[in-house]
XYZ file of C-alpha atoms in Angstrom:
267
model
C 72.183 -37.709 11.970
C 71.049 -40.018 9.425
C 68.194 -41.125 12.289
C 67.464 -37.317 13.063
C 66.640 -36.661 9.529
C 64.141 -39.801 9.289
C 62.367 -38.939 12.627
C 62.081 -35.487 11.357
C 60.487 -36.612 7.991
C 58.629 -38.748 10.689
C 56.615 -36.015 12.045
C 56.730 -33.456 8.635
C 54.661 -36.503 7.090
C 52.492 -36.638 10.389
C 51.981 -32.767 10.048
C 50.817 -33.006 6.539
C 48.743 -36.356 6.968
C 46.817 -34.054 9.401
C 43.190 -32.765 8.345
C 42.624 -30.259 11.563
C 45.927 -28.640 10.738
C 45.659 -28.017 7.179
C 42.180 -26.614 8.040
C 43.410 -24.525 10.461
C 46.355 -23.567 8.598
C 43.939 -22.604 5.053
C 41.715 -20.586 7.215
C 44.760 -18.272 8.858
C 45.786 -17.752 5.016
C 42.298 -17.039 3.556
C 42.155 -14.588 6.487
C 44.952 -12.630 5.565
C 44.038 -13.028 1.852
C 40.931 -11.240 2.061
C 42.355 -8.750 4.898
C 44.542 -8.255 2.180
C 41.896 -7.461 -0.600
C 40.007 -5.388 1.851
C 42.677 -2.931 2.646
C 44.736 -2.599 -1.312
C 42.389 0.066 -2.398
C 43.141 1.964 0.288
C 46.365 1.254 -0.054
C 46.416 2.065 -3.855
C 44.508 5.588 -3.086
C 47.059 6.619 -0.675
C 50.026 5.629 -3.177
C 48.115 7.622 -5.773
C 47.578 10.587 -3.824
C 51.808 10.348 -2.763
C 52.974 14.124 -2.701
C 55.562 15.681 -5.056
C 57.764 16.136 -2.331
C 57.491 12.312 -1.440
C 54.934 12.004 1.643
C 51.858 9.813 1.446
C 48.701 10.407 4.119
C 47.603 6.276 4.732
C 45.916 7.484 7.929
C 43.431 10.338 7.506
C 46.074 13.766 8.793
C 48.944 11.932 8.956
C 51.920 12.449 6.131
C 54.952 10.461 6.342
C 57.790 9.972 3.755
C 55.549 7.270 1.377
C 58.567 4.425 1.324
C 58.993 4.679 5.007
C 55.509 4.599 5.549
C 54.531 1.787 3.373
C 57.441 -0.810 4.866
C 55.859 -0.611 8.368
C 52.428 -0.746 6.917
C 53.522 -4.300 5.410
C 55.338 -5.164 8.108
C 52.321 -4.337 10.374
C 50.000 -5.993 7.935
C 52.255 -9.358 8.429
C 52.910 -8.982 11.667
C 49.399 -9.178 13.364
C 49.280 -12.661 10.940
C 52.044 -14.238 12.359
C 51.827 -12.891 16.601
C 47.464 -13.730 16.110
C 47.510 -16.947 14.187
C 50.653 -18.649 13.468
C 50.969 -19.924 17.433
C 47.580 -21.133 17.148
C 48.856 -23.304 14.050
C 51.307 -24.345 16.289
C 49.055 -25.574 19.200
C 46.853 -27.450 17.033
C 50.333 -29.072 15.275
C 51.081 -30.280 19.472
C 47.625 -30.954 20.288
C 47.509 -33.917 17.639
C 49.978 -35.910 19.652
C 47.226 -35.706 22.604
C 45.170 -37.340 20.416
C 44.000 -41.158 20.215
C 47.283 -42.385 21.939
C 49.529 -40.740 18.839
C 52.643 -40.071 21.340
C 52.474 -43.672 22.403
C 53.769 -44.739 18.639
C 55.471 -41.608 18.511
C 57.502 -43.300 21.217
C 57.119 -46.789 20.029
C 59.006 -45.166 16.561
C 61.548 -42.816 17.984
C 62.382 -44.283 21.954
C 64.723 -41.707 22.759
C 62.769 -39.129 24.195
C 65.332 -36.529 23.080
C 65.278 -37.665 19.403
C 61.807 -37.607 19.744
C 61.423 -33.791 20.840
C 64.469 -32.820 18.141
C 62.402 -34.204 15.828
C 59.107 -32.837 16.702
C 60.802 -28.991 16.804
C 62.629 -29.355 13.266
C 59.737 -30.664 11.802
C 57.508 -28.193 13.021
C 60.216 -25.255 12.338
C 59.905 -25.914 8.893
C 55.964 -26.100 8.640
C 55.610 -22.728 9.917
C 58.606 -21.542 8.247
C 56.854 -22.586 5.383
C 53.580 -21.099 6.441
C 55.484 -17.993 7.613
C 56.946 -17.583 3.648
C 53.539 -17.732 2.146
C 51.725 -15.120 4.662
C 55.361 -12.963 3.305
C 54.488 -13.419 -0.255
C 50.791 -12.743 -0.176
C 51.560 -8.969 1.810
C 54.172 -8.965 -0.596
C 52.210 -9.157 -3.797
C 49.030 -6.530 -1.932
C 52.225 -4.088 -1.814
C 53.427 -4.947 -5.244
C 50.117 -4.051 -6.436
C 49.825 -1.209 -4.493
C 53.130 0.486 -5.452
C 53.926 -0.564 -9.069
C 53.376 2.356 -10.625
C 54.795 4.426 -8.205
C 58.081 2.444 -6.866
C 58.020 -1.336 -8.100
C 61.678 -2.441 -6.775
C 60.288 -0.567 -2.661
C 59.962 -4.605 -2.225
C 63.768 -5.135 -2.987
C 64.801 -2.668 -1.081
C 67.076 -3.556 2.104
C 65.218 -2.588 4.812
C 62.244 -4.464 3.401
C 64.675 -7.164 2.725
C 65.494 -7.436 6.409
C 61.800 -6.704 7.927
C 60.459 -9.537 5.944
C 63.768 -11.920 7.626
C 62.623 -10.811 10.879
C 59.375 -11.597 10.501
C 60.168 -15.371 9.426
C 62.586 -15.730 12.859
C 59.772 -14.023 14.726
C 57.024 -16.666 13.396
C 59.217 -19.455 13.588
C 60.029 -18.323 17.396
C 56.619 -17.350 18.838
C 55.130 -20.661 16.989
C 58.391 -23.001 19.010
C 57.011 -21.352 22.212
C 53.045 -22.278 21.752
C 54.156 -25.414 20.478
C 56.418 -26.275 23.283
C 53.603 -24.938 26.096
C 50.752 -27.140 24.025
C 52.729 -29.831 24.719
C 53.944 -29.089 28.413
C 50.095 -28.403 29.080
C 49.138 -31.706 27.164
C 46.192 -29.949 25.837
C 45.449 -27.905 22.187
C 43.175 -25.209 24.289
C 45.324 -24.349 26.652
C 48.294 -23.300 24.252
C 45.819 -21.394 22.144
C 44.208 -19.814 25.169
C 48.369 -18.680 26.276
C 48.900 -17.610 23.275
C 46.344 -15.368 22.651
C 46.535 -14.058 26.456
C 50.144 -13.342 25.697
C 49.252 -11.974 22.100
C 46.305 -9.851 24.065
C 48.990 -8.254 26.636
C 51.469 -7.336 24.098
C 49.020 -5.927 21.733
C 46.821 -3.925 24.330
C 49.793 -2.525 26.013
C 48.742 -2.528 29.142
C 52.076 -3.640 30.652
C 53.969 -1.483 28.177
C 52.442 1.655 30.042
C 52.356 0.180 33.257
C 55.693 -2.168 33.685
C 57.608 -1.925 30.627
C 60.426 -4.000 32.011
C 57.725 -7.068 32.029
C 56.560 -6.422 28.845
C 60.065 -6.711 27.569
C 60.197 -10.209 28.695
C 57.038 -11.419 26.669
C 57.653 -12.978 23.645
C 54.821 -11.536 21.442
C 55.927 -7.934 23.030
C 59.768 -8.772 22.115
C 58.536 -9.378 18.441
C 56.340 -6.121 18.245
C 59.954 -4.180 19.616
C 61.753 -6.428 17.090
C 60.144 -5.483 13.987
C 58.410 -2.017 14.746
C 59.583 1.433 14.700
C 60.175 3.063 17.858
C 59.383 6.694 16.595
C 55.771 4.905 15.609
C 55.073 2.713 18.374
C 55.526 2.716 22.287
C 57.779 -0.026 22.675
C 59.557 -1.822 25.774
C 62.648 -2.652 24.743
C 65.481 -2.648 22.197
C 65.379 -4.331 19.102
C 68.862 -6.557 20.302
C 67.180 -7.179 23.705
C 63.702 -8.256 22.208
C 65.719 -10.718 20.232
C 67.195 -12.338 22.839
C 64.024 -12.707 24.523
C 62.653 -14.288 21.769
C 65.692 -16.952 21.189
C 65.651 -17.408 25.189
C 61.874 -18.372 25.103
C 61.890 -20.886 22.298
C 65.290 -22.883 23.537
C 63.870 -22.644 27.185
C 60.657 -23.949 26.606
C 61.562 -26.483 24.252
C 64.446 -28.106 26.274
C 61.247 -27.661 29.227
C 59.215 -29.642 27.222
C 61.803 -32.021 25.970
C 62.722 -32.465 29.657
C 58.712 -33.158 31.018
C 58.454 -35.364 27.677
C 61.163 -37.811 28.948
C 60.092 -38.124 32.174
C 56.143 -38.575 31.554
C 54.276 -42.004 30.367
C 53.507 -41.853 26.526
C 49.818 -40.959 27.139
C-alpha cells in the first residue's frame, strides 16, 4: 500500500509539474466562469419575475415550479462543463506520458506495469475530482447569486445535494474513460477527437431518436440519463442503468489499458 500511495503522489506531482495541463485546465474554468457571468442576469430576471403561486418563465413561454426549474438549470449549466471539457483535461493528462520518452521513467520508477496504471488512475481521479469540485462551486455561487433573495438555502436542499454528487461520479467517470482511450491510442488527439465524437452523439441525439438502446450504452449519453429529468429531456435509459454504464466503461477501459500497458515497450 505504502508503495501505491508513493507512485500515486508519483504521478499527482507529474500532473501538477505539467504546464499544458494547467493551461488547459485554467482555460475550461475561465470558460465556465464567464458562461457563468453571461447567463446570471438572466438568471436573476427570471428569479425576480418568480410568480406568487411559485412558477418562474427561464425560457421565453415556458413556466415551471421556480425550485424545480432552477436545479436542472444548474445541473445543465455543470453538466455541459464536465461531458465538453473535463475528458479533454483528461486526454491531455495521458498524452504527457507520450511525450519525450516520459513512460520510459515512468517504468524505470514504478516496474510493475499494474502499479504503474493504479497509480496513473488514482492520481488522475483526484485531479479531476478536484477540477470537477471547483466547476460545482463556481455554478454554485452564479445560483447563490441568483436566488438569495428569493430562496438562499435552494443550494442545501437534497435533491441539489445529490445532483451536484452525481455530477462529481459522472466527471470523474467520463474523464477515467478519455484517459484510459488517450492512452490505449498512445496519442492526446485521438482521445480528444473520441471524446468529443462521443460527447457530439450524445448531445445531438441522433441515436437517441434513432437507436435508443445504443445510445444507452454511451457513456456521455448514460451521464445526460443520469443526471437529467426525464419529463425535460428525451432520454435512453434509466437513471440505475446509465450508471452502470458509466462504472462498466471506466473499469473496462482502464483494466484495457492497464492490460495493453503491460504488454507494450515503454515508448
Amino acid at each position: 500500500m505504502s508503495v501505491l500511495f508513493a507512485a500515486t503522489r508519483a504521478e499527482l506531482s507529474k500532473i501538477g509539474s505539467s504546464r499544458i495541463v494547467w493551461l488547459v485546465t485554467g482555460a475550461v474554468i475561465a470558460l465556465h466562469l464567464l458562461i457563468g457571468l453571461a447567463n446570471l442576469r438572466n438568471t436573476t430576471t427570471a428569479v425576480e419575475g418568480i410568480t406568487p403561486d411559485g412558477l418562474i418563465e427561464i425560457f421565453a413561454g415556458v413556466r415551471r415550479p421556480a425550485a424545480e426549474a432552477l436545479i436542472d438549470l444548474h445541473v445543465s449549466f455543470s453538466l455541459q462543463i464536465v461531458v465538453m471539457f473535463l475528458p479533454v483535461i483528461a486526454a491531455v493528462v495521458a498524452g504527457q506520458e507520450f511525450r519525450d520518452g516520459q513512460l520510459a521513467q515512468s517504468v524505470l520508477a514504478v516496474p510493475r506495469r499494474g502499479l504503474l496504471t493504479a497509480a496513473k488512475a488514482i492520481a488522475l481521479i483526484v485531479f479531476m475530482a478536484g477540477v470537477a469540485i471547483l466547476v460545482e462551486l463556481i455554478s454554485n455561487a452564479y445560483l447563490f447569486l441568483a436566488v438569495k433573495d428569493w430562496n438562499p438555502g435552494l443550494l442545501l436542499g437534497r435533491d441539489t445535494l445529490a445532483d451536484q454528487g452525481k455530477l462529481l461520479a459522472l466527471a470523474v467517470l467520463v474523464s477515467l474513460v478519455s484517459f484510459a482511450i488517450t492512452t490505449l491510442a498512445r496519442s492526446t488527439l485521438i482521445g480528444i477527437v473520441v471524446s468529443v465524437l462521443l460527447m457530439a452523439l450524445a448531445m445531438t441525439q441522433v441515436l437517441a431518436r434513432t437507436v435508443p438502446a445504443v445510445d444507452a450504452l454511451l457513456p456521455v449519453s448514460a451521464g445526460r440519463n443520469l443526471l437529467l429529468d426525464p419529463a425535460d429531456a428525451d432520454l435512453s435509459s434509466s437513471a440505475a442503468y446509465a450508471a452502470f454504464v458509466l462504472v462498466g466503461w471506466a473499469l473496462l477501459s482502464a483494466l484495457a489499458a492497464g492490460l495493453l500497458l503491460s504488454r507494450r515497450d515503454a515508448r
